Structures are given as C-alpha cells and as structure tokens.
Amino acid sequence: MILEAIYHRPKDNYAYACTESEIHIRIRTKKNDIKTASLLHGDPYHWESGEWIYEKKDMTLTGTDQLFDYWFASLTPPFRRLRYGFMLNDENEEIFYGEKGFSQDPPLDIGDYFCFPFLNPIDVFKAPDWVKDTVWYQILPERFANGNRENDPAGTLEWGSAEPSRSNFFGGDLEGVIENIPYLKELGISGIYFTPIFKAFSNHKYDTIDYFEIDPQFGTKETLKELIAKCHENGMKVMLDAVFNHSGFYFPQFQDVLEKGADSPYSNWFHTKEFPLDTKSTPPNYDTFAFEASMPKLNTENKDVRSYLLEVGRYWVKEFDIDGWRLDVANEVDHQFWRDFRKEVKAVKPDLYILGEIWHDSMPWLRGDQFDAVMNYPFTTNMINLFAKQSITPARFIENLTSVIHMYPKTVTEVNFNLVGSHDTPRILSECGEDIRKLKQIFSFMLSFPGTPCIYYGDEIGMTGEQDPGCRKCFPWEQDAHNEELFHHVKKHISLRRSHPLLANEGNLSFLPSDLNDGFIAFTKSNGEDTLFILMNCKEEPSSYSLPFDLKGKKILNLWTGEEFAAEAENIEVELEEYGFAILQLS
C-alpha cells in the first residue's frame, strides 16, 4: 500500500456540507492500489462505558485519473457533527488513516480521527438552483446584430463586410439582440451572457470609461430594461460582464491622475509606482492588466474604490433586475473584495449568479463566500484535446475529466460554467479543422455533462475564426450561411437536456473504463431508479460497442432516434457511425 499517495483534508472538495443535513466525504489513494475503502464515523459525544461508539460505511470508487483513485461516502449525522477515519484495504493489509496518520487498528483516542465539528447551515455552499437547468448563450454585442443604425459609432462598417480587427466597428447593439430573441428561444437558450456593455473606448468594451452608463453604440438604459424584460418574458436570464480588476485608459479618475499626478484625489485608486505616470514604457510604471498601459489596475484595497465598485455591483441588479455577474480577471482581485461583493449583491437579489473568470484550479474562490462558479476552462482544454485535435486518447480524456470532476465539491460542479469557446479563444469549429462531425460530438458531450453549458454566439451554426480578433466575426443572419444540420443538432440536445434531468445535473455520472472498447467514451448517469447510457465513437470509422451490463429482457430507448427495443441477450452491441453517439435509456 503506497501510503504517501493517500490524501484527505477535512475541508473544500474532500469534506463538505452538501445540504443542511448531508455531509460528503472523499479520500484520494494511488491508482489501482486500494481494493476497498470504508469510513469509520460517529458523533464525537457518543460514548458508552468509556468507549467512543462508531459505525462503519463502505465507500464508493467514484473515479480514477492518471495517478489516483477517488473514494466517496455520503453521511447524514443526526446531530450534524462528525468524527471519522478511513479503513483502507489492499487485500494484503488493512490500515487505518486519521488526522494523526496511519495505524494498524482503529485508535481508541478520538483525537486521532478527522473532525467535522458542526454542520452550520450558513456554511453550506448555496448557488442559485435555476443555474443547474440553464443553457447559456454568450453574446459579444458589437458583433451579434445591428438593430439601430442611428447609434452606430463613427466609421462603422457594413455588417460583416470585413474581417474583424481590434479596432473596427460593425454597429451591433441591444436592439439587435431584442429583434432576435425569437431565434434564441427557438434554439432553446435560457440564459444570455453579455460581454461588457458599459461605456468604453474599444469594440470589446473591456476598457471601461463609465461603469454606470451603457455605451451609446449599444443603446440606452431604457433599451436595456426592455431587453431584460423581454428575456424574462421568454424564460431567459441575463448576465452582465464587469471588469473590476482594471479600468480603461479614459476612465475619468485615471485621466485625473495622468494630469495631476500625486496631487490627484484619485492617486491611490491605482497601483502607481512613481509620478508622473509613464504610459509609453513597457511595462508602464503602474500596474495594469498584463502590460496594457490602457488598462490600469484598480486598487480594490482602497476604501473609495471599493465603495465605488460595490455600488456598481448593486446598481445594475437593483435598477435593471439582472440575474448574474460575470467577473473578468477575477483571480487578480483581492479575496476580501469578492467577499464584500457577494454580500452586497446577494442582499439585493439572493438568487443572483456570480461567475468568476478563472482559468485554473479555483477552489479558494468557491468556498461559498465569494463566487458561485468559475468558467470551467480545464473542461474546455480536455474537450478540445480529445474531440477537436485528437491529441489525447479517450482513456486520457476520462482520466483528465475525472480530475476536473473531483477538483470541486459536487455542489460546485453542478453550477460550473462549461464552455468550448468564447471571445478569448479560437472558434471551436476552427479547432475541429472545420469537421462538423467532431463539433456535433462536442455539443453532444457538453450538453450531457454536469454543469451549466454555454454556447458562444454563432458556434451553433458553424461560424469559424482563429484567435481574437478572428473569433469575433459578425453573426451572419443570411439563412444560407447557417449550417442547419448543426443548428438542429444543438437544438435537439438542448430540448433533450430540458426534458430529461439526468442529462443535466440530476443523479451521478460514472465513466466506464475505456479499455473495454478502445476509441469510445462511455458513461452512465443514474439517480438510483433511472439510468442513461451515453456512448460516443471517437474514431473515423464505424465501430461497435458491447455494453458491459446484463440487459436481457430490459427495455432500451434510444432518446436520439426514438427507437425502442427489448434486449434479447445479456450483452448487446451498439453500432455507431464514425464520430457517432447514442443516448440510451435503460429501464
């Protein structure tokens, strides 16, 4: 038994309150090293005749990645408090593992056991329930639709008449979105995520000038109110994007510092190193986003900056009834600011969704006191590497996704923001070498996976484009520019996800070992009563997959085709075309 590979910590993704009565416990062991794991658990105050009384519960192997196995147990302690330890067996020996290390037998001293002191309801991670059932659509307003030519900025080009650059404008606005809500409703979208709409200099608007004003090229505040009202009427939530890490170059407070230097009342609003500010050097003599002199970093530890930005957060929720905030460069802002931000905006609207842009392991932001979720780029990376680039095997994909799933508590995974493309990445069809078959598989997987999925505008009709700015083309509204087959594929999957909760966040996901049938991705989603079996052929030729279940006499429904049949043998084979997929309901 490899003891140094065994890991548990009584917090975060290894021990957490799932509900106000249920506690989830996980432990990590070396891959294929442990045969069984069980949990010794009891109330810390339950003693009889001078001995602490505990019970034993078998743990379930919930996944295996490249290096480790993950074991799981759920407990509902009657008095909401817990002491616990692990018994690990590799068939040759059985070892106890607790807070003070390893021993051959369960210790008599309760201090040797891990402690979950008390399940306080306020400590339970609580994200809005509605997010679990939401399918998002990301819109870059400048490039989605031009509904009002009168608010076009000077020099606006004809819609789609040129390749996108970092400086050209095409006139997209909020009225364009309003006009096309029926299109989004037909697709099945239930949430819109807008990149910034606040007054800014650039076409992408991540260089804010005024956090309290809508950019004139997008419309007015009345236009935004109309848009949000129409979205809500059609069952769609609205999430705005805010940049609290840095402002734009023409932010009045920064301009005042440029002019007055240390004498400016805003001199401490930014991370300045010396005066006067030097905007021409690289890096400049003040902190910025990356080394962009036009994006000075805000000092969120300054009380006036905090007050200003917290009011921004409250204002758009209170006055416009938005449903979520997406927070740009969230990992570079201090944790205390986000704790204050959460309290302030949730006080206005308790079921507001708070989404942070973080590209790496984000557990420090997901303890219930800051964000509800992050943009799940580890998920994105693995999706592209397998389905688009085929640079990893299905086996490695399963291992990598298992790591991603176990990176966070289940309560976080259910609301994490899953995406395969955005304004910051190449178009997913371009990543696929413009192979529609691969992209269809990507959508099939994403829309069957736990979390809240997001489609980047135009990906559903087969838009292409390389890295920014190539990924920010104008949406082509001419019908002959749409890949109708892809559109209906995505539409059907969204409909199935809505009508079959197991395709979303109900139940538990289990990958089947990839070595059973090389070249396939197979997993089940089950709630204990119903089971869905999702199968994907990742090869360029038709192949068959032998289901490793005893299904004789059971009814099987292919949710995608509507075909229903009864299994006549214990094991059945499913034939899939190249890059094909199936969703089977087993009953």
CSV table of N, CA, C and O in Angstrom, one decimal, residues 247-350:
chain,number,residue,atom,x,y,z
A,247,SER,N,-9.5,49.4,-15.0
A,247,SER,CA,-10.4,50.3,-15.7
A,247,SER,C,-9.8,50.5,-17.1
A,247,SER,O,-8.8,49.9,-17.5
A,248,GLY,N,-10.5,51.4,-17.9
A,248,GLY,CA,-9.9,51.8,-19.2
A,248,GLY,C,-9.1,53.0,-19.1
A,248,GLY,O,-9.1,53.7,-18.1
A,249,PHE,N,-8.3,53.3,-20.1
A,249,PHE,CA,-7.4,54.5,-20.2
A,249,PHE,C,-8.2,55.8,-20.0
A,249,PHE,O,-7.7,56.7,-19.3
A,250,TYR,N,-9.4,55.9,-20.5
A,250,TYR,CA,-10.2,57.1,-20.4
A,250,TYR,C,-11.2,57.2,-19.2
A,250,TYR,O,-12.0,58.0,-19.2
A,251,PHE,N,-11.0,56.3,-18.3
A,251,PHE,CA,-11.7,56.3,-17.0
A,251,PHE,C,-11.4,57.7,-16.4
A,251,PHE,O,-10.2,58.0,-16.2
A,252,PRO,N,-12.4,58.5,-16.1
A,252,PRO,CA,-12.1,59.9,-15.6
A,252,PRO,C,-11.1,60.0,-14.5
A,252,PRO,O,-10.2,60.9,-14.4
A,253,GLN,N,-11.2,59.0,-13.5
A,253,GLN,CA,-10.3,59.0,-12.4
A,253,GLN,C,-8.9,58.8,-12.8
A,253,GLN,O,-7.9,59.4,-12.2
A,254,PHE,N,-8.6,57.9,-13.8
A,254,PHE,CA,-7.3,57.7,-14.2
A,254,PHE,C,-6.8,58.9,-15.0
A,254,PHE,O,-5.6,59.3,-14.9
A,255,GLN,N,-7.6,59.5,-15.8
A,255,GLN,CA,-7.2,60.7,-16.5
A,255,GLN,C,-6.8,61.8,-15.5
A,255,GLN,O,-5.9,62.6,-15.8
A,256,ASP,N,-7.5,61.9,-14.4
A,256,ASP,CA,-7.2,62.9,-13.4
A,256,ASP,C,-5.8,62.7,-12.8
A,256,ASP,O,-5.0,63.6,-12.6
A,257,VAL,N,-5.4,61.4,-12.6
A,257,VAL,CA,-4.1,61.1,-12.1
A,257,VAL,C,-3.0,61.4,-13.2
A,257,VAL,O,-1.9,61.9,-12.8
A,258,LEU,N,-3.4,61.1,-14.4
A,258,LEU,CA,-2.4,61.4,-15.5
A,258,LEU,C,-2.1,62.9,-15.5
A,258,LEU,O,-1.0,63.4,-15.7
A,259,GLU,N,-3.1,63.7,-15.3
A,259,GLU,CA,-3.0,65.2,-15.3
A,259,GLU,C,-2.3,65.7,-14.0
A,259,GLU,O,-1.4,66.6,-14.1
A,260,LYS,N,-2.7,65.3,-12.9
A,260,LYS,CA,-2.3,65.9,-11.6
A,260,LYS,C,-1.3,65.1,-10.8
A,260,LYS,O,-0.8,65.6,-9.8
A,261,GLY,N,-1.1,63.9,-11.2
A,261,GLY,CA,-0.1,63.1,-10.5
A,261,GLY,C,-0.4,62.8,-9.1
A,261,GLY,O,-1.6,62.5,-8.7
A,262,ALA,N,0.5,63.0,-8.2
A,262,ALA,CA,0.3,62.7,-6.7
A,262,ALA,C,-0.7,63.7,-6.1
A,262,ALA,O,-1.3,63.4,-5.1
A,263,ASP,N,-1.0,64.8,-6.8
A,263,ASP,CA,-2.0,65.7,-6.2
A,263,ASP,C,-3.4,65.3,-6.5
A,263,ASP,O,-4.3,66.0,-6.0
A,264,SER,N,-3.6,64.4,-7.4
A,264,SER,CA,-5.0,63.9,-7.7
A,264,SER,C,-5.6,63.2,-6.5
A,264,SER,O,-5.0,62.4,-5.8
A,265,PRO,N,-6.9,63.5,-6.3
A,265,PRO,CA,-7.6,62.8,-5.2
A,265,PRO,C,-7.7,61.3,-5.5
A,265,PRO,O,-8.1,60.5,-4.6
A,266,TYR,N,-7.4,60.9,-6.7
A,266,TYR,CA,-7.5,59.5,-7.1
A,266,TYR,C,-6.2,58.8,-7.3
A,266,TYR,O,-6.1,57.7,-7.8
A,267,SER,N,-5.2,59.5,-6.8
A,267,SER,CA,-3.8,58.9,-6.9
A,267,SER,C,-3.6,57.5,-6.3
A,267,SER,O,-2.8,56.7,-6.8
A,268,ASN,N,-4.4,57.2,-5.3
A,268,ASN,CA,-4.4,55.9,-4.7
A,268,ASN,C,-5.4,54.9,-5.2
A,268,ASN,O,-5.6,53.9,-4.6
A,269,TRP,N,-6.1,55.3,-6.2
A,269,TRP,CA,-7.1,54.4,-6.8
A,269,TRP,C,-6.4,53.4,-7.7
A,269,TRP,O,-7.0,52.4,-8.1
A,270,PHE,N,-5.2,53.6,-8.0
A,270,PHE,CA,-4.4,52.7,-8.8
A,270,PHE,C,-3.1,52.3,-8.2
A,270,PHE,O,-2.7,52.8,-7.2
A,271,HIS,N,-2.5,51.3,-8.7
A,271,HIS,CA,-1.2,50.8,-8.2
A,271,HIS,C,0.0,51.5,-8.8
A,271,HIS,O,0.7,51.0,-9.7
A,272,THR,N,0.1,52.8,-8.4
A,272,THR,CA,1.2,53.6,-9.0
A,272,THR,C,2.5,53.4,-8.3
A,272,THR,O,2.6,53.2,-7.1
A,273,LYS,N,3.6,53.4,-9.1
A,273,LYS,CA,4.9,53.2,-8.5
A,273,LYS,C,5.7,54.5,-8.4
A,273,LYS,O,6.6,54.6,-7.5
A,274,GLU,N,5.4,55.5,-9.3
A,274,GLU,CA,6.0,56.8,-9.2
A,274,GLU,C,5.2,57.7,-10.1
A,274,GLU,O,4.4,57.3,-10.9
A,275,PHE,N,5.5,59.0,-9.9
A,275,PHE,CA,4.8,60.0,-10.7
A,275,PHE,C,5.9,60.9,-11.4
A,275,PHE,O,7.0,61.0,-10.9
A,276,PRO,N,5.6,61.4,-12.6
A,276,PRO,CA,4.3,61.2,-13.3
A,276,PRO,C,4.2,59.8,-13.9
A,276,PRO,O,5.2,59.1,-14.0
A,277,LEU,N,3.0,59.5,-14.3
A,277,LEU,CA,2.8,58.2,-14.9
A,277,LEU,C,3.4,58.1,-16.3
A,277,LEU,O,3.3,59.1,-17.1
A,278,ASP,N,4.0,57.0,-16.6
A,278,ASP,CA,4.6,56.8,-17.9
A,278,ASP,C,3.8,55.8,-18.7
A,278,ASP,O,3.9,54.6,-18.4
A,279,THR,N,3.0,56.3,-19.7
A,279,THR,CA,2.1,55.4,-20.4
A,279,THR,C,2.8,54.8,-21.6
A,279,THR,O,2.2,54.0,-22.4
A,280,LYS,N,4.1,55.2,-21.9
A,280,LYS,CA,4.7,54.7,-23.1
A,280,LYS,C,5.7,53.6,-22.9
A,280,LYS,O,6.0,52.9,-23.8
A,281,SER,N,6.2,53.4,-21.7
A,281,SER,CA,7.2,52.4,-21.4
A,281,SER,C,6.5,51.0,-21.3
A,281,SER,O,5.3,50.9,-21.1
A,282,THR,N,7.2,50.0,-21.5
A,282,THR,CA,6.7,48.6,-21.3
A,282,THR,C,7.7,47.8,-20.4
A,282,THR,O,8.8,47.6,-20.7
A,283,PRO,N,7.2,47.5,-19.2
A,283,PRO,CA,5.9,47.8,-18.6
A,283,PRO,C,5.8,49.2,-18.2
A,283,PRO,O,6.8,49.9,-17.9
A,284,PRO,N,4.6,49.8,-18.1
A,284,PRO,CA,4.5,51.1,-17.5
A,284,PRO,C,4.8,51.2,-16.0
A,284,PRO,O,5.0,50.1,-15.4
A,285,ASN,N,4.9,52.4,-15.5
A,285,ASN,CA,5.3,52.5,-14.1
A,285,ASN,C,4.1,52.5,-13.2
A,285,ASN,O,4.1,53.1,-12.1
A,286,TYR,N,3.1,51.7,-13.5
A,286,TYR,CA,1.9,51.5,-12.7
A,286,TYR,C,1.4,50.1,-13.1
A,286,TYR,O,1.6,49.6,-14.3
A,287,ASP,N,0.8,49.4,-12.2
A,287,ASP,CA,0.3,48.1,-12.5
A,287,ASP,C,-0.9,48.1,-13.5
A,287,ASP,O,-1.7,49.0,-13.4
A,288,THR,N,-1.0,47.1,-14.3
A,288,THR,CA,-2.0,47.1,-15.4
A,288,THR,C,-2.5,45.6,-15.6
A,288,THR,O,-1.9,44.7,-15.0
A,289,PHE,N,-3.5,45.5,-16.4
A,289,PHE,CA,-3.8,44.1,-16.9
A,289,PHE,C,-2.7,43.8,-17.9
A,289,PHE,O,-2.5,44.5,-18.8
A,290,ALA,N,-2.1,42.6,-17.6
A,290,ALA,CA,-0.9,42.2,-18.4
A,290,ALA,C,0.1,43.4,-18.4
A,290,ALA,O,0.4,43.9,-17.4
A,291,PHE,N,0.5,43.9,-19.6
A,291,PHE,CA,1.3,45.0,-19.7
A,291,PHE,C,0.6,46.1,-20.6
A,291,PHE,O,1.3,46.9,-21.2
A,292,GLU,N,-0.7,46.1,-20.5
A,292,GLU,CA,-1.5,47.0,-21.3
A,292,GLU,C,-1.6,48.4,-20.6
A,292,GLU,O,-2.3,48.5,-19.6
A,293,ALA,N,-0.9,49.4,-21.1
A,293,ALA,CA,-0.9,50.7,-20.4
A,293,ALA,C,-2.3,51.3,-20.4
A,293,ALA,O,-2.6,52.1,-19.6
A,294,SER,N,-3.2,50.9,-21.4
A,294,SER,CA,-4.5,51.4,-21.4
A,294,SER,C,-5.5,50.8,-20.5
A,294,SER,O,-6.7,51.1,-20.4
A,295,MET,N,-5.0,49.8,-19.7
A,295,MET,CA,-5.9,49.1,-18.7
A,295,MET,C,-5.2,49.2,-17.3
A,295,MET,O,-4.7,48.2,-16.8
A,296,PRO,N,-5.3,50.3,-16.6
A,296,PRO,CA,-4.6,50.4,-15.3
A,296,PRO,C,-5.4,49.6,-14.2
A,296,PRO,O,-6.6,49.7,-14.2
A,297,LYS,N,-4.6,48.9,-13.4
A,297,LYS,CA,-5.2,48.1,-12.4
A,297,LYS,C,-5.8,48.9,-11.3
A,297,LYS,O,-5.1,49.8,-10.8
A,298,LEU,N,-7.0,48.6,-10.9
A,298,LEU,CA,-7.6,49.3,-9.8
A,298,LEU,C,-7.2,48.8,-8.4
A,298,LEU,O,-7.0,47.6,-8.3
A,299,ASN,N,-7.0,49.7,-7.5
A,299,ASN,CA,-6.6,49.3,-6.1
A,299,ASN,C,-7.8,49.0,-5.3
A,299,ASN,O,-8.4,49.9,-4.6
A,300,THR,N,-8.3,47.8,-5.3
A,300,THR,CA,-9.5,47.4,-4.6
A,300,THR,C,-9.4,47.3,-3.1
A,300,THR,O,-10.3,47.1,-2.4
A,301,GLU,N,-8.2,47.6,-2.6
A,301,GLU,CA,-8.0,47.7,-1.2
A,301,GLU,C,-8.2,49.1,-0.7
A,301,GLU,O,-8.3,49.4,0.5
A,302,ASN,N,-8.4,50.1,-1.6
A,302,ASN,CA,-8.7,51.5,-1.3
A,302,ASN,C,-10.2,51.6,-1.0
A,302,ASN,O,-11.0,51.1,-1.8
A,303,LYS,N,-10.5,52.2,0.1
A,303,LYS,CA,-11.9,52.2,0.5
A,303,LYS,C,-12.8,52.9,-0.4
A,303,LYS,O,-14.0,52.5,-0.6
A,304,ASP,N,-12.3,54.0,-1.1
A,304,ASP,CA,-13.1,54.7,-2.0
A,304,ASP,C,-13.4,53.9,-3.3
A,304,ASP,O,-14.5,53.9,-3.9
A,305,VAL,N,-12.3,53.2,-3.8
A,305,VAL,CA,-12.5,52.3,-4.9
A,305,VAL,C,-13.5,51.2,-4.6
A,305,VAL,O,-14.4,50.9,-5.4
A,306,ARG,N,-13.4,50.6,-3.4
A,306,ARG,CA,-14.3,49.5,-3.0
A,306,ARG,C,-15.7,50.0,-3.0
A,306,ARG,O,-16.6,49.4,-3.5
A,307,SER,N,-15.9,51.2,-2.4
A,307,SER,CA,-17.2,51.8,-2.3
A,307,SER,C,-17.8,52.0,-3.7
A,307,SER,O,-19.0,51.7,-3.9
A,308,TYR,N,-17.0,52.5,-4.6
A,308,TYR,CA,-17.5,52.8,-6.0
A,308,TYR,C,-17.9,51.5,-6.7
A,308,TYR,O,-18.9,51.4,-7.3
A,309,LEU,N,-17.0,50.5,-6.6
A,309,LEU,CA,-17.3,49.3,-7.4
A,309,LEU,C,-18.4,48.5,-6.8
A,309,LEU,O,-19.2,47.8,-7.5
A,310,LEU,N,-18.5,48.5,-5.4
A,310,LEU,CA,-19.6,47.8,-4.8
A,310,LEU,C,-21.0,48.4,-5.2
A,310,LEU,O,-22.0,47.7,-5.4
A,311,GLU,N,-21.0,49.7,-5.3
A,311,GLU,CA,-22.2,50.4,-5.8
A,311,GLU,C,-22.5,50.0,-7.2
A,311,GLU,O,-23.7,49.8,-7.6
A,312,VAL,N,-21.5,49.8,-8.0
A,312,VAL,CA,-21.7,49.3,-9.4
A,312,VAL,C,-22.4,48.0,-9.4
A,312,VAL,O,-23.4,47.8,-10.1
A,313,GLY,N,-21.9,47.1,-8.5
A,313,GLY,CA,-22.5,45.8,-8.4
A,313,GLY,C,-23.9,45.8,-8.0
A,313,GLY,O,-24.8,45.1,-8.6
A,314,ARG,N,-24.2,46.7,-7.0
A,314,ARG,CA,-25.6,46.8,-6.6
A,314,ARG,C,-26.5,47.4,-7.6
A,314,ARG,O,-27.7,47.0,-7.8
A,315,TYR,N,-26.0,48.5,-8.2
A,315,TYR,CA,-26.8,49.3,-9.1
A,315,TYR,C,-27.5,48.5,-10.2
A,315,TYR,O,-28.7,48.7,-10.4
A,316,TRP,N,-26.8,47.8,-11.0
A,316,TRP,CA,-27.3,47.1,-12.1
A,316,TRP,C,-28.3,45.9,-11.7
A,316,TRP,O,-29.1,45.6,-12.5
A,317,VAL,N,-28.1,45.4,-10.5
A,317,VAL,CA,-29.0,44.4,-10.1
A,317,VAL,C,-30.3,45.0,-9.6
A,317,VAL,O,-31.4,44.6,-10.0
A,318,LYS,N,-30.2,46.1,-8.8
A,318,LYS,CA,-31.3,46.8,-8.2
A,318,LYS,C,-32.2,47.5,-9.3
A,318,LYS,O,-33.4,47.4,-9.3
A,319,GLU,N,-31.5,48.2,-10.2
A,319,GLU,CA,-32.2,49.0,-11.2
A,319,GLU,C,-32.7,48.3,-12.4
A,319,GLU,O,-33.6,48.7,-13.1
A,320,PHE,N,-32.0,47.2,-12.8
A,320,PHE,CA,-32.3,46.5,-14.0
A,320,PHE,C,-32.7,45.1,-13.9
A,320,PHE,O,-33.0,44.4,-14.9
A,321,ASP,N,-32.6,44.6,-12.7
A,321,ASP,CA,-33.0,43.2,-12.4
A,321,ASP,C,-32.2,42.2,-13.2
A,321,ASP,O,-32.8,41.2,-13.7
A,322,ILE,N,-30.9,42.4,-13.3
A,322,ILE,CA,-30.1,41.4,-14.0
A,322,ILE,C,-30.0,40.1,-13.1
A,322,ILE,O,-30.3,40.2,-11.9
A,323,ASP,N,-29.6,39.0,-13.7
A,323,ASP,CA,-29.7,37.7,-13.0
A,323,ASP,C,-28.3,37.2,-12.6
A,323,ASP,O,-28.2,36.2,-11.9
A,324,GLY,N,-27.3,37.8,-13.2
A,324,GLY,CA,-25.9,37.3,-12.9
A,324,GLY,C,-24.9,38.4,-13.2
A,324,GLY,O,-25.1,39.3,-14.0
A,325,TRP,N,-23.7,38.2,-12.6
A,325,TRP,CA,-22.5,39.0,-12.9
A,325,TRP,C,-21.4,38.0,-13.3
A,325,TRP,O,-21.1,37.0,-12.6
A,326,ARG,N,-20.8,38.2,-14.4
A,326,ARG,CA,-19.6,37.5,-14.8
A,326,ARG,C,-18.4,38.5,-14.6
A,326,ARG,O,-18.5,39.7,-15.0
A,327,LEU,N,-17.4,38.1,-13.9
A,327,LEU,CA,-16.4,39.0,-13.4
A,327,LEU,C,-15.0,38.7,-14.0
A,327,LEU,O,-14.5,37.6,-13.9
A,328,ASP,N,-14.6,39.6,-14.8
A,328,ASP,CA,-13.4,39.5,-15.6
A,328,ASP,C,-12.1,39.5,-14.8
A,328,ASP,O,-12.0,40.3,-13.8
A,329,VAL,N,-11.1,38.7,-15.1
A,329,VAL,CA,-9.8,38.7,-14.5
A,329,VAL,C,-10.0,38.6,-12.9
A,329,VAL,O,-9.4,39.3,-12.2
A,330,ALA,N,-10.9,37.7,-12.5
A,330,ALA,CA,-11.3,37.7,-11.1
A,330,ALA,C,-10.2,37.2,-10.2
A,330,ALA,O,-10.2,37.6,-9.0
A,331,ASN,N,-9.3,36.4,-10.7
A,331,ASN,CA,-8.3,35.9,-9.8
A,331,ASN,C,-7.2,36.9,-9.4
A,331,ASN,O,-6.4,36.7,-8.5
A,332,GLU,N,-7.2,38.1,-10.0
A,332,GLU,CA,-6.2,39.1,-9.7
A,332,GLU,C,-6.7,40.2,-8.7
A,332,GLU,O,-6.0,41.1,-8.4
A,333,VAL,N,-8.0,40.0,-8.3
A,333,VAL,CA,-8.6,40.9,-7.4
A,333,VAL,C,-8.6,40.3,-6.0
A,333,VAL,O,-8.7,39.1,-5.9
A,334,ASP,N,-8.4,41.1,-4.9
A,334,ASP,CA,-8.3,40.5,-3.6
A,334,ASP,C,-9.5,39.8,-3.1
A,334,ASP,O,-10.6,40.2,-3.5
A,335,HIS,N,-9.3,38.7,-2.4
A,335,HIS,CA,-10.4,37.9,-1.9
A,335,HIS,C,-11.4,38.7,-1.1
A,335,HIS,O,-12.6,38.4,-1.1
A,336,GLN,N,-10.9,39.6,-0.2
A,336,GLN,CA,-11.8,40.3,0.6
A,336,GLN,C,-12.8,41.1,-0.2
A,336,GLN,O,-14.0,41.3,0.2
A,337,PHE,N,-12.4,41.7,-1.3
A,337,PHE,CA,-13.3,42.5,-2.1
A,337,PHE,C,-14.4,41.6,-2.6
A,337,PHE,O,-15.6,42.0,-2.6
A,338,TRP,N,-14.1,40.4,-3.0
A,338,TRP,CA,-15.1,39.5,-3.5
A,338,TRP,C,-16.1,39.0,-2.4
A,338,TRP,O,-17.3,38.8,-2.7
A,339,ARG,N,-15.5,38.9,-1.2
A,339,ARG,CA,-16.4,38.5,-0.1
A,339,ARG,C,-17.4,39.7,0.1
A,339,ARG,O,-18.6,39.4,0.3
A,340,ASP,N,-17.0,40.9,0.1
A,340,ASP,CA,-17.8,42.0,0.3
A,340,ASP,C,-18.8,42.1,-0.9
A,340,ASP,O,-20.0,42.4,-0.7
A,341,PHE,N,-18.3,41.9,-2.1
A,341,PHE,CA,-19.2,42.0,-3.3
A,341,PHE,C,-20.3,41.0,-3.2
A,341,PHE,O,-21.5,41.3,-3.5
A,342,ARG,N,-20.0,39.8,-2.8
A,342,ARG,CA,-21.1,38.8,-2.7
A,342,ARG,C,-22.2,39.2,-1.7
A,342,ARG,O,-23.4,39.1,-2.0
A,343,LYS,N,-21.7,39.7,-0.6
A,343,LYS,CA,-22.7,40.1,0.4
A,343,LYS,C,-23.6,41.2,-0.1
A,343,LYS,O,-24.8,41.2,0.1
A,344,GLU,N,-23.0,42.2,-0.8
A,344,GLU,CA,-23.7,43.3,-1.2
A,344,GLU,C,-24.7,43.0,-2.3
A,344,GLU,O,-25.9,43.4,-2.3
A,345,VAL,N,-24.3,42.2,-3.4
A,345,VAL,CA,-25.2,42.0,-4.5
A,345,VAL,C,-26.3,40.9,-4.1
A,345,VAL,O,-27.4,41.0,-4.5
A,346,LYS,N,-25.9,39.9,-3.2
A,346,LYS,CA,-26.9,38.9,-2.8
A,346,LYS,C,-27.9,39.5,-1.9
A,346,LYS,O,-29.0,39.0,-1.8
A,347,ALA,N,-27.6,40.6,-1.2
A,347,ALA,CA,-28.5,41.3,-0.4
A,347,ALA,C,-29.6,41.9,-1.2
A,347,ALA,O,-30.8,42.0,-0.8
A,348,VAL,N,-29.3,42.3,-2.4
A,348,VAL,CA,-30.3,42.9,-3.4
A,348,VAL,C,-31.1,41.8,-4.0
A,348,VAL,O,-32.3,41.9,-4.1
A,349,LYS,N,-30.4,40.7,-4.5
A,349,LYS,CA,-31.1,39.6,-5.2
A,349,LYS,C,-30.4,38.3,-4.7
A,349,LYS,O,-29.4,37.9,-5.3
A,350,PRO,N,-31.0,37.6,-3.8
A,350,PRO,CA,-30.4,36.4,-3.2
A,350,PRO,C,-30.0,35.3,-4.2
A,350,PRO,O,-29.1,34.6,-4.0
